[in-house]
Coordinates of C-alpha atoms in Angstrom, one line a residue:
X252 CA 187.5 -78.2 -75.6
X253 CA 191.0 -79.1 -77.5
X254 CA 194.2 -78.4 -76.5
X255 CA 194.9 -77.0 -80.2
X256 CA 198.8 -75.7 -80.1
X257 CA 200.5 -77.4 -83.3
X258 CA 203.6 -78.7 -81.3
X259 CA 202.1 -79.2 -78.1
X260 CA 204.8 -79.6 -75.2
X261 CA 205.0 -83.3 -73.1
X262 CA 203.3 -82.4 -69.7
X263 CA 204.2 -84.4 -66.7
X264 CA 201.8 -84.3 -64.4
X265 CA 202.3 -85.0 -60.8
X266 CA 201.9 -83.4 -57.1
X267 CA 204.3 -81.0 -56.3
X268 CA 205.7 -79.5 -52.9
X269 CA 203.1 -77.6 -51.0
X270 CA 204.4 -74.1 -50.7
X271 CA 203.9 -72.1 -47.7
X272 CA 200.1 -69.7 -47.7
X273 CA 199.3 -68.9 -51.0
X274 CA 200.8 -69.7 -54.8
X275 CA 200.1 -67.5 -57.4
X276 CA 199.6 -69.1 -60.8
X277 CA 199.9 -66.6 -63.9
X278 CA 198.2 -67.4 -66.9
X279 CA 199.7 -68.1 -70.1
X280 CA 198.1 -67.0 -73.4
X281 CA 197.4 -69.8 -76.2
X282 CA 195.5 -69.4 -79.5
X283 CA 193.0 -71.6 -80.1
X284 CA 192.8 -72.0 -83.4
X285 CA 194.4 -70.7 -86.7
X286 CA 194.8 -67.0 -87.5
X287 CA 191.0 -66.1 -86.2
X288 CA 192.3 -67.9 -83.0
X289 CA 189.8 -66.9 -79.6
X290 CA 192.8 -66.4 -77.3
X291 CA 192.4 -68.5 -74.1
X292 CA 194.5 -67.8 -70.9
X293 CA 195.7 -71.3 -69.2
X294 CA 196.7 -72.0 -65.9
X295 CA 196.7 -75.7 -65.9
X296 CA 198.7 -77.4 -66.4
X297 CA 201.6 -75.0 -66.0
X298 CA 205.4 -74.7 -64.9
X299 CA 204.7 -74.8 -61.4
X300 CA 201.8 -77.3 -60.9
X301 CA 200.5 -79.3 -62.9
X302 CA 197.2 -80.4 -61.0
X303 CA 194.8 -79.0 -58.2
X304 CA 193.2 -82.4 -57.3
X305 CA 191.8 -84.9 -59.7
X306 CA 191.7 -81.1 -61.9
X307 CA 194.7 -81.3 -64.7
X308 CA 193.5 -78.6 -67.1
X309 CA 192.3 -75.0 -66.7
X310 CA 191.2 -72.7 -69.7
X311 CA 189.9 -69.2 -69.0
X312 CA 188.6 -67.5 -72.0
X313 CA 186.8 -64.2 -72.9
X314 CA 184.6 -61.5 -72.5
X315 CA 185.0 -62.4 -76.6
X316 CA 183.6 -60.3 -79.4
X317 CA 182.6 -63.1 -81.5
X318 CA 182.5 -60.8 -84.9
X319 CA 186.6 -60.6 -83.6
X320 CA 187.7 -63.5 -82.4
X321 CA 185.5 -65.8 -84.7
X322 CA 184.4 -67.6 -81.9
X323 CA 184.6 -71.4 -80.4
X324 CA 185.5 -73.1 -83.5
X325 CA 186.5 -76.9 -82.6
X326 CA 186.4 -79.6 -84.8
X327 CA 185.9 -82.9 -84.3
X328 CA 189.2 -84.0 -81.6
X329 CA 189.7 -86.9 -79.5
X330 CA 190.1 -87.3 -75.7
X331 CA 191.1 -90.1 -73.5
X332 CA 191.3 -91.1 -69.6
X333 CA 189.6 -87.9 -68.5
X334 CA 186.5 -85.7 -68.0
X335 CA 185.3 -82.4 -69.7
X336 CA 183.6 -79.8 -67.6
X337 CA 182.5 -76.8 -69.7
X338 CA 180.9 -73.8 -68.0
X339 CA 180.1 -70.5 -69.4
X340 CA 179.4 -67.1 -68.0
X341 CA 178.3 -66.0 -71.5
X342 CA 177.1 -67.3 -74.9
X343 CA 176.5 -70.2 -76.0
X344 CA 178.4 -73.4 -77.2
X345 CA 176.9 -76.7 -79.3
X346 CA 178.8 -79.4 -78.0
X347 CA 178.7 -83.4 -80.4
X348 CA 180.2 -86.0 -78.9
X349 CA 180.6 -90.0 -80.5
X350 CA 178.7 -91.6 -77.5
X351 CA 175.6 -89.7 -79.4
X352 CA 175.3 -86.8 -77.2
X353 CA 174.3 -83.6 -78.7
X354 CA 173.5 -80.4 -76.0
X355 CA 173.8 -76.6 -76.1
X356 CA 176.4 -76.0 -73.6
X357 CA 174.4 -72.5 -71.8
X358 CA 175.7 -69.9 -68.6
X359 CA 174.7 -72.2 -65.2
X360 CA 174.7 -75.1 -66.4
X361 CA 177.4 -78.1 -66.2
X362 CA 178.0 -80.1 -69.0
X363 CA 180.9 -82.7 -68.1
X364 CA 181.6 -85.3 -70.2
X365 CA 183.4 -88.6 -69.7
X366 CA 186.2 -89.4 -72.2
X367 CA 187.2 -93.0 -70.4
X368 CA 188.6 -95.2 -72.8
X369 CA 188.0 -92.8 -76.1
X370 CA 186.0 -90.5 -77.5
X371 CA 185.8 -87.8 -79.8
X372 CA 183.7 -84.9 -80.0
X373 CA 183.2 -80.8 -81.7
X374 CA 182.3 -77.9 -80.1
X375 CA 180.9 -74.6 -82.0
X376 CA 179.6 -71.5 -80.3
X377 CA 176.1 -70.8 -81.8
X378 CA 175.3 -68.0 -84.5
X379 CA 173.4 -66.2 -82.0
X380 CA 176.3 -66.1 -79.6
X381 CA 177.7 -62.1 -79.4
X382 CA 180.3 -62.9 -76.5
X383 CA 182.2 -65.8 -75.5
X384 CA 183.0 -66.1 -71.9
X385 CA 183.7 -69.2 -69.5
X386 CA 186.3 -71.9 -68.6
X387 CA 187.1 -74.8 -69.9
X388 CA 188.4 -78.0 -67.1
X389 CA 189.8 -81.5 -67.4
X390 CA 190.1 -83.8 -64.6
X391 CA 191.7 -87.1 -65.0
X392 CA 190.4 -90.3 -64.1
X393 CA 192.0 -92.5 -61.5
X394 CA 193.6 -95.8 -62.3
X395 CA 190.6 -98.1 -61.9
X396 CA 188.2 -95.8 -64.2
X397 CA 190.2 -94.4 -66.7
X398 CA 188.9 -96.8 -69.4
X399 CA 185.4 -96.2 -68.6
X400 CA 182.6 -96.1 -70.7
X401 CA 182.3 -92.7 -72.2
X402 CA 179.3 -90.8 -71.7
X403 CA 177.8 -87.3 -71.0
X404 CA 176.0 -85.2 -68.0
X405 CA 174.3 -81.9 -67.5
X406 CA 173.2 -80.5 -64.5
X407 CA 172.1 -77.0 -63.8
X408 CA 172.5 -76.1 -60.4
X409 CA 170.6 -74.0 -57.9
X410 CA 172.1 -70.6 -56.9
X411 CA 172.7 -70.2 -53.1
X412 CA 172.3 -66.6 -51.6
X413 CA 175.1 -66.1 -49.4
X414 CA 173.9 -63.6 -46.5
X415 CA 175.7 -61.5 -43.7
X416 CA 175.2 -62.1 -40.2
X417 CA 172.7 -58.9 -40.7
X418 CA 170.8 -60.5 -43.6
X419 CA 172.6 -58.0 -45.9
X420 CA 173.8 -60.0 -49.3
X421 CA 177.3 -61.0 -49.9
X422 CA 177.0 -63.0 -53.1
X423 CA 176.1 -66.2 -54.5
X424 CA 177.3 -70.0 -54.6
X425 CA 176.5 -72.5 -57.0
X426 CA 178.0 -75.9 -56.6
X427 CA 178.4 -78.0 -60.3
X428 CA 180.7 -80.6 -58.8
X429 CA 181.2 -81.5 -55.0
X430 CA 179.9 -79.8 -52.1
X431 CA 180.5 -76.9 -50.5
X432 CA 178.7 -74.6 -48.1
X433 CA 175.8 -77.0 -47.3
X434 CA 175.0 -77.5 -51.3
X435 CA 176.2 -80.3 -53.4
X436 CA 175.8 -81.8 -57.0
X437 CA 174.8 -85.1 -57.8
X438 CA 177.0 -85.5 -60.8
X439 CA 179.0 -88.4 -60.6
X440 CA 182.9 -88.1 -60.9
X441 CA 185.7 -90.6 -60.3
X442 CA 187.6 -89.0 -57.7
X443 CA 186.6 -86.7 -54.9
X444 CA 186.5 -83.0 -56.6
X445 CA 185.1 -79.8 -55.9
X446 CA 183.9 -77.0 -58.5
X447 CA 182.2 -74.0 -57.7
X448 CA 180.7 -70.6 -59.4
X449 CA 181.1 -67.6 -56.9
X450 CA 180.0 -64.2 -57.2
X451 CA 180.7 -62.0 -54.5
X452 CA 179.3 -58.0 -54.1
X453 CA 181.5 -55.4 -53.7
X454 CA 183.4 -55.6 -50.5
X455 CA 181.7 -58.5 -49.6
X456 CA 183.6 -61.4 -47.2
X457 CA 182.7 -64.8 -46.8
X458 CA 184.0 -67.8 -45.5
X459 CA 184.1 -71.2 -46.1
X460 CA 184.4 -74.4 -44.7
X461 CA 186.3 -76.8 -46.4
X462 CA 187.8 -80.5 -46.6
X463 CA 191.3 -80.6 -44.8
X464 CA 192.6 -83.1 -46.8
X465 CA 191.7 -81.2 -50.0
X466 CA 194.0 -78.5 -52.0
X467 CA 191.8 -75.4 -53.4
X468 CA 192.6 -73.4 -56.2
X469 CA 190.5 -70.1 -56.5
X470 CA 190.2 -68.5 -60.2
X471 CA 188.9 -65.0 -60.4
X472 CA 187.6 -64.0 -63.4
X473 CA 187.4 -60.3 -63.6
X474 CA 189.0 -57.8 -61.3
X475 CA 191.0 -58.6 -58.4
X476 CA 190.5 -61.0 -55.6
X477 CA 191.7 -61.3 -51.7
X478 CA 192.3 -64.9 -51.3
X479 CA 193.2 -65.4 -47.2
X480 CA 194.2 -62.0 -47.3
X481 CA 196.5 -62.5 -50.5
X482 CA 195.5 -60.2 -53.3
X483 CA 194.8 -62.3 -56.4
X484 CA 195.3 -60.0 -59.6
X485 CA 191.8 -61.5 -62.4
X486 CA 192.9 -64.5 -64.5
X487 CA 195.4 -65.5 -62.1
X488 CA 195.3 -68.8 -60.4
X489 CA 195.4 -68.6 -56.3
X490 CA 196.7 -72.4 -55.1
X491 CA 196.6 -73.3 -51.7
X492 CA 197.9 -76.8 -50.0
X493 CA 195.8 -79.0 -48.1
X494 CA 195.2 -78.6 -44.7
X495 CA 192.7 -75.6 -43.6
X496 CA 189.5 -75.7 -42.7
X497 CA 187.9 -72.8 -43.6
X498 CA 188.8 -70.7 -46.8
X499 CA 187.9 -66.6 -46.7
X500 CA 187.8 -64.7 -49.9
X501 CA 186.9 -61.1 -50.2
X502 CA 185.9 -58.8 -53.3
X503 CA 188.1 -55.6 -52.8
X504 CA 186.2 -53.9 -55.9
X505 CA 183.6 -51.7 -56.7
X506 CA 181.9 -54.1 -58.5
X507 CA 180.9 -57.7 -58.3
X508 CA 183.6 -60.1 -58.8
X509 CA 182.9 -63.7 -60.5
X510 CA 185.5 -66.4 -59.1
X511 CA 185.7 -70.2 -59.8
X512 CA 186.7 -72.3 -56.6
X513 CA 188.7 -75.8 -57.6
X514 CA 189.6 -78.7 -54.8
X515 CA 190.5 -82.4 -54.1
X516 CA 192.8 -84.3 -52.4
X517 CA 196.2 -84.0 -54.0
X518 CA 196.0 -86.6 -57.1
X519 CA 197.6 -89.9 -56.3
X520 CA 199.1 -90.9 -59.3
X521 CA 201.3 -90.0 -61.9
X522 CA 199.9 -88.8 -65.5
X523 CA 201.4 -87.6 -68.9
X524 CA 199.0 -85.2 -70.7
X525 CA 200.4 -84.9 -74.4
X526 CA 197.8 -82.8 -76.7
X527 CA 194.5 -84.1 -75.9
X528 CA 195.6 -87.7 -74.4
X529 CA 195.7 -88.4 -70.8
X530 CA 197.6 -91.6 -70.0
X531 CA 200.2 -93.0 -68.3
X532 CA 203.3 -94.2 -70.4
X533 CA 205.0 -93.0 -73.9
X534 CA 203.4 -96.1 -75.5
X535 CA 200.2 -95.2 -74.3
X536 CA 200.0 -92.0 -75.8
X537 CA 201.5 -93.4 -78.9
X538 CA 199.0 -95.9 -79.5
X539 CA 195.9 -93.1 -79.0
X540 CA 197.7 -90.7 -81.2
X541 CA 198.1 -93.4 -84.0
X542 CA 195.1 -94.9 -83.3
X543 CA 193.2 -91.2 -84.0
X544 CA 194.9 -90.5 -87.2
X545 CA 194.4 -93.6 -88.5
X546 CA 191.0 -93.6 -88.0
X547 CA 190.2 -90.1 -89.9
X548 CA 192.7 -91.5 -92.5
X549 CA 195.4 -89.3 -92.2
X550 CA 198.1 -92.1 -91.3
X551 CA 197.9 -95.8 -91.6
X552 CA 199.2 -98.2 -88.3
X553 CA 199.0 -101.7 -87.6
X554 CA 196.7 -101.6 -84.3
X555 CA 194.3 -103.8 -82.9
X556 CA 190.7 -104.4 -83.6
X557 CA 190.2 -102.8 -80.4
X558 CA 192.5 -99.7 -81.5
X559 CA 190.4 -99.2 -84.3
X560 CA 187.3 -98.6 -82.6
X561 CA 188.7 -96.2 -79.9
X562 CA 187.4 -93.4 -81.0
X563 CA 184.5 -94.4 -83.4
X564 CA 182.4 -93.2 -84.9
X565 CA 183.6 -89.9 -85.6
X566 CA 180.8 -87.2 -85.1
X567 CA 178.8 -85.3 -87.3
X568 CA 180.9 -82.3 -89.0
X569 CA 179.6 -78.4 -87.4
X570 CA 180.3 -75.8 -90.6
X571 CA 181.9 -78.6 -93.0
X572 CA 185.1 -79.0 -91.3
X573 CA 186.8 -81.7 -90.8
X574 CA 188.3 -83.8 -87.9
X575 CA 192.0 -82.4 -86.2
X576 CA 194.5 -84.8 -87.1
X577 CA 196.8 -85.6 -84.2
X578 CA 200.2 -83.4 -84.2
X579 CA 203.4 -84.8 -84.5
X580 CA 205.1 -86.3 -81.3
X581 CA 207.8 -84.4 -80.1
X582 CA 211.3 -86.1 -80.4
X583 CA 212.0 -87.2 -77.6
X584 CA 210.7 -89.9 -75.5
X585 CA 207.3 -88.6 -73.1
X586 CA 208.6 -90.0 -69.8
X587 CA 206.7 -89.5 -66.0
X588 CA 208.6 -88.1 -63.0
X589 CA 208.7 -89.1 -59.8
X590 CA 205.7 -88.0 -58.1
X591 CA 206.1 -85.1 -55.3
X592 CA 204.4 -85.2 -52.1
X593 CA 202.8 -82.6 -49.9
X594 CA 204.6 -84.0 -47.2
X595 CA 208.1 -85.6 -46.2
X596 CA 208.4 -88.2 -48.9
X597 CA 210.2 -90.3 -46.7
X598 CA 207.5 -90.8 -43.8
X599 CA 204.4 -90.4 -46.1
X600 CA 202.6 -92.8 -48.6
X601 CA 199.9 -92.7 -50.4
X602 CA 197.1 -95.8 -50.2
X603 CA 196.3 -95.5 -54.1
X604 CA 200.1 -96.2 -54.8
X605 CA 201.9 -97.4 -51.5
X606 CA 202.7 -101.5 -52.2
X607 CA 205.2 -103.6 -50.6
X608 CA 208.1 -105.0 -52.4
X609 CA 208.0 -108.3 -53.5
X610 CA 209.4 -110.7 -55.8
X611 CA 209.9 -110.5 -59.4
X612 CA 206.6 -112.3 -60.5
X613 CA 204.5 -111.1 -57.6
X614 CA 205.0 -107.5 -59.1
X615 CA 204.5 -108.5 -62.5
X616 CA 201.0 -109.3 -61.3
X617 CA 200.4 -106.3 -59.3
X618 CA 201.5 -104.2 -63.1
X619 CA 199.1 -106.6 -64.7
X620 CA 196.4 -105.8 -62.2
X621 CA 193.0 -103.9 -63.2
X622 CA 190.3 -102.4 -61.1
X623 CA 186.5 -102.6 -62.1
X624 CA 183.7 -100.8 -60.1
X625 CA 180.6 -103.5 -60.8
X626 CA 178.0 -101.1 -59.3
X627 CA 175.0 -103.9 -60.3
X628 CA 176.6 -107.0 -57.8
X629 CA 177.7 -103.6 -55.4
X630 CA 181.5 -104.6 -55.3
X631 CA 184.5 -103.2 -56.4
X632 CA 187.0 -105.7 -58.1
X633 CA 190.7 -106.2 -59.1
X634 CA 190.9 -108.7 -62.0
X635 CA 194.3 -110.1 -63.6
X636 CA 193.6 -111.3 -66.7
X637 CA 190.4 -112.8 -66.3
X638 CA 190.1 -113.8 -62.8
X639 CA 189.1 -111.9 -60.2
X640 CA 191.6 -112.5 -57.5
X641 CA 189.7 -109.4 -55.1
X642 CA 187.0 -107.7 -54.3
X643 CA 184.9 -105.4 -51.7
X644 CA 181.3 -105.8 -51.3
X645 CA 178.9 -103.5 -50.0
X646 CA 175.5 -102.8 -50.0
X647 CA 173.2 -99.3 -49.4
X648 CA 171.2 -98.6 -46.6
X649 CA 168.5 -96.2 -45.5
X650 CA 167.4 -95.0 -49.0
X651 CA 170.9 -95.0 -50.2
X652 CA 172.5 -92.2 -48.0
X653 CA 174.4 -95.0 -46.0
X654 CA 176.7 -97.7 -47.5
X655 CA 177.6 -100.6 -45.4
X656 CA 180.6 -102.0 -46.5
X657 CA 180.2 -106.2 -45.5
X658 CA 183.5 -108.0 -46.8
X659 CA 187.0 -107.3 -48.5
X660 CA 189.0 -110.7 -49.6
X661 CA 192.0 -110.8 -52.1
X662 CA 193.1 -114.3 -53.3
X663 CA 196.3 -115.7 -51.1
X664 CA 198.3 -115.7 -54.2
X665 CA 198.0 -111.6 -54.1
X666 CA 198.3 -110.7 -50.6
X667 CA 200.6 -108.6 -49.8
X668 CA 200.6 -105.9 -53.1
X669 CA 198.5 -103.4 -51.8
X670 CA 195.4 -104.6 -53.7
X671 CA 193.2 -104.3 -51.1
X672 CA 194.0 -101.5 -49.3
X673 CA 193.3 -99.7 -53.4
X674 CA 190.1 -101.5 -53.4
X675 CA 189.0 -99.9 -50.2
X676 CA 190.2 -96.7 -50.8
X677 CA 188.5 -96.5 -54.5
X678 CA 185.3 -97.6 -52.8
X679 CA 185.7 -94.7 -50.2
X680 CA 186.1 -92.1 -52.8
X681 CA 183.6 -92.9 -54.7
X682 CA 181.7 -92.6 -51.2
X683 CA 182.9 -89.5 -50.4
X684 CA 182.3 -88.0 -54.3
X685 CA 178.5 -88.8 -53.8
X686 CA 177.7 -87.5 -50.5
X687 CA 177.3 -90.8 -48.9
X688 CA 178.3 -92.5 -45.2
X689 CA 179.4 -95.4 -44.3
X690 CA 179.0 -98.4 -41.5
X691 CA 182.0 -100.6 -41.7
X692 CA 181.1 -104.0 -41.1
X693 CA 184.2 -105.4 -42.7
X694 CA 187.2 -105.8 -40.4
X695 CA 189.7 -104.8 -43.0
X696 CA 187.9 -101.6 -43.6
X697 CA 187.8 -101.2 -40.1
X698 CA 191.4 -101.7 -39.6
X699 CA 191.9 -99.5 -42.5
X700 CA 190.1 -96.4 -41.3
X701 CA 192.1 -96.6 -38.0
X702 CA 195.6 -96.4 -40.1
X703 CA 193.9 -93.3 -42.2
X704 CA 191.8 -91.2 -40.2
X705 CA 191.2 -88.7 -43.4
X706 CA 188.3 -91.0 -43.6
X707 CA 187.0 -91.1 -40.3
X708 CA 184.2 -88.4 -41.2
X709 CA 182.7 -90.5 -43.4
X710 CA 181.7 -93.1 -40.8
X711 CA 178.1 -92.7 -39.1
X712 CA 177.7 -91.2 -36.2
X713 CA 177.8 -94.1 -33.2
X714 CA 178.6 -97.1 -35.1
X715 CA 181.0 -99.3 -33.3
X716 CA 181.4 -101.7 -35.4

């Protein structure tokens, strides 16, 4: 989905102070669209946060009468240096995309797709389509993927019954991204993240275990929600800091409630989200934004070769309109704030950022430093330039449920930025995002998991190393 406001405000995205038991997020209303706009309620990113985890954009829209509203009606728009997740309760949505993806976007079923470096894509709900109802999520990419190849996924996952301790039913669970209550999905994302579809019965409790090191966000849809004994009002967002262990929710109605859970660890990085563009400086977002409207001819610019085929090819047009030029940039410079922590910024850093100082040219290397996940030769990478000055090598084990992590080296010219701490904790993510273990061979890694213990669960059982 776009972000379709005509003068869309800058959005600086970053962690912000954990508040004490649960934040309350009210939704704003947005049309989107022209005068037959389908309203949408949006939570994320908003005044008060501006990201749940990796999860920087929250859309709630509907029950719709399309004969009303006119429907999902989104022309062919860009995206870059995130991922889509669209999932609907009800209707149906065609979704186009440039990296030659077409797919009816149906209730249970995940379609996310990855914008990376560029794409562009449409989405239409069908004729047949009555009511519109669902949400609408972008998460952004970390540093070392965020100019990834773009690409598509659907999954449908299965439906978990969620039973009282007398075999009475509560609800049900299903799990599009993450894991949670014993079930998890195999899509592949960038950054540990959870998403979840909950419907709960009437009074019904439950409880959940969850990842400490992960902040939650619980969206319900309908009527009201108890969120650890909070009560949520529908279409509000519930926000709570990282960590608890378990998280209870309750239905207080007299009918069944539909909920979306959200989690992650809080996002390490800083991000400016202008319009449809997630990057990470004003130049950045100017070059996509020219780079767009030159390419559907609405502006001229002097970019690269590589500018030029961002985006391309623009997709096939839905109902013979045409692609959404970019907006005008507001007039002032998009700048990023200093990211907040959920700690005492004093005493805690984070691994994805943390470096030592150093002298002038050692940190114009570390700026000028890329990260590459080259999953054929099983090795993440940092290049600058062309070389490869780093790297840590693994390999799988037992049918692939076990990775054993065998070296981490960075060049002597680079020791000492941080590089290989990043390398190790992409690596461990990306672990950790498919469900996997590990068995550290490596000394570094070793050494590493002793200074962060968040990871310690993802060791197997009885390896000493």
């Amino acid at each position: 989905m776009s972000n379709l406001e005509l003068d869309p405000p800058e959005t600086l995205c970053a962690e912000s102070p954990a508040p004490p038991g649960v934040e309350v997020i009210e939704p704003r209303d947005v049309p989107l669209g022209g005068p037959r706009a389908m309203p949408v309620r949006r939570t994320l990113p908003s005044k008060q946060r501006s990201l749940v985890g990796a999860w920087c954009f929250l859309d709630h829209y509907g029950p719709d009468d399309v004969s009303t509203t006119g429907g999902m009606r989104v022309p062919p728009h860009p995206h870059t240096g995130l991922q889509t997740v669209s999932w609907l309760f009800t209707g149906e949505i065609e979704h186009r995309d440039s990296a030659g993806h077409q797919a009816m976007v149906r209730p249970g079923e995940l379609n996310l797709m990855t914008a990376g470096r560029g794409i562009n894509h449409s989405e239409y709900s069908t004729p047949s389509t009555t009511v519109l109802h669902g949400v609408q999520l972008w998460t952004a990419l970390p540093e070392p993927f965020r100019n990834a190849a773009p690409g598509f996924e659907r999954y449908v996952p299965r439906a978990v019954v969620l039973e009282a301790d007398d075999g009475g039913r509560l609800g049900e669970l299903r799990v599009f991204l993450g894991e949670l209550h014993g079930s998890a999905s195999p899509v592949l994302t960038y950054s540990a993240i959870l998403g979840a579809e909950l419907v709960l019965e009437p009074g019904a409790d439950v409880d959940f275990a969850v990842k400490p090191e992960f902040e939650h966000a619980v969206l319900p849809d309908g009527g009201d929600a108890e969120v650890e004994g909070e009560r949520i009002a529908g279409a509000h967002l519930a926000y709570l800091s990282p960590g608890r262990a378990r998280l209870r929710l309750r239905n207080p109605g007299r009918v069944p409630l539909l909920a979306v859970i959200l989690g992650g660890p809080p996002f390490g990085e800083e991000i400016t989200m202008w319009w449809n563009f997630v990057g990470r400086s004003h130049e950045e977002i100017v070059a996509y934004r020219s780079a767009w409207n030159a390419q559907i001819g609405v502006e001229t610019a002097a970019g690269t070769e590589d500018d030029a085929a961002r985006f391309a090819p623009v997709v096939p047009l839905t109902g013979g309109e045409g692609p959404l030029p970019a907006p005008p940039l507001p007039h002032v410079r998009l700048r990023p704030r200093p990211s907040a922590r959920t700690g005492s910024p004093q005493t805690e850093r984070n691994p994805m950022t943390a470096v030592q100082d150093t002298p002038e040219e050692s940190t114009a290397a570390r700026h000028a430093a890329h990260f590459v996940h080259a999953e054929q030769r099983h090795r993440y990478e940092v290049h600058v330039g062309e070389v490869t000055v780093g790297f840590t090598q693994y390999r799988l084990k037992e049918e692939g449920a076990v990775v054993a992590f065998d070296h981490t080296e960075v060049s002597d010219g680079y020791s000492g930025l941080g590089l290989a701490s990043r390398l190790v904790t992409f690596a461990l993510d990306d672990v950790r995002s498919k469900g996997q273990r590990i068995r550290p061979y490596c000394p570094y890694v070793r050494a590493f998991l002793k200074r962060h213990p968040e990871y310690q669960d993802l060791v197997v059982d009885g390896f000493e190393g």
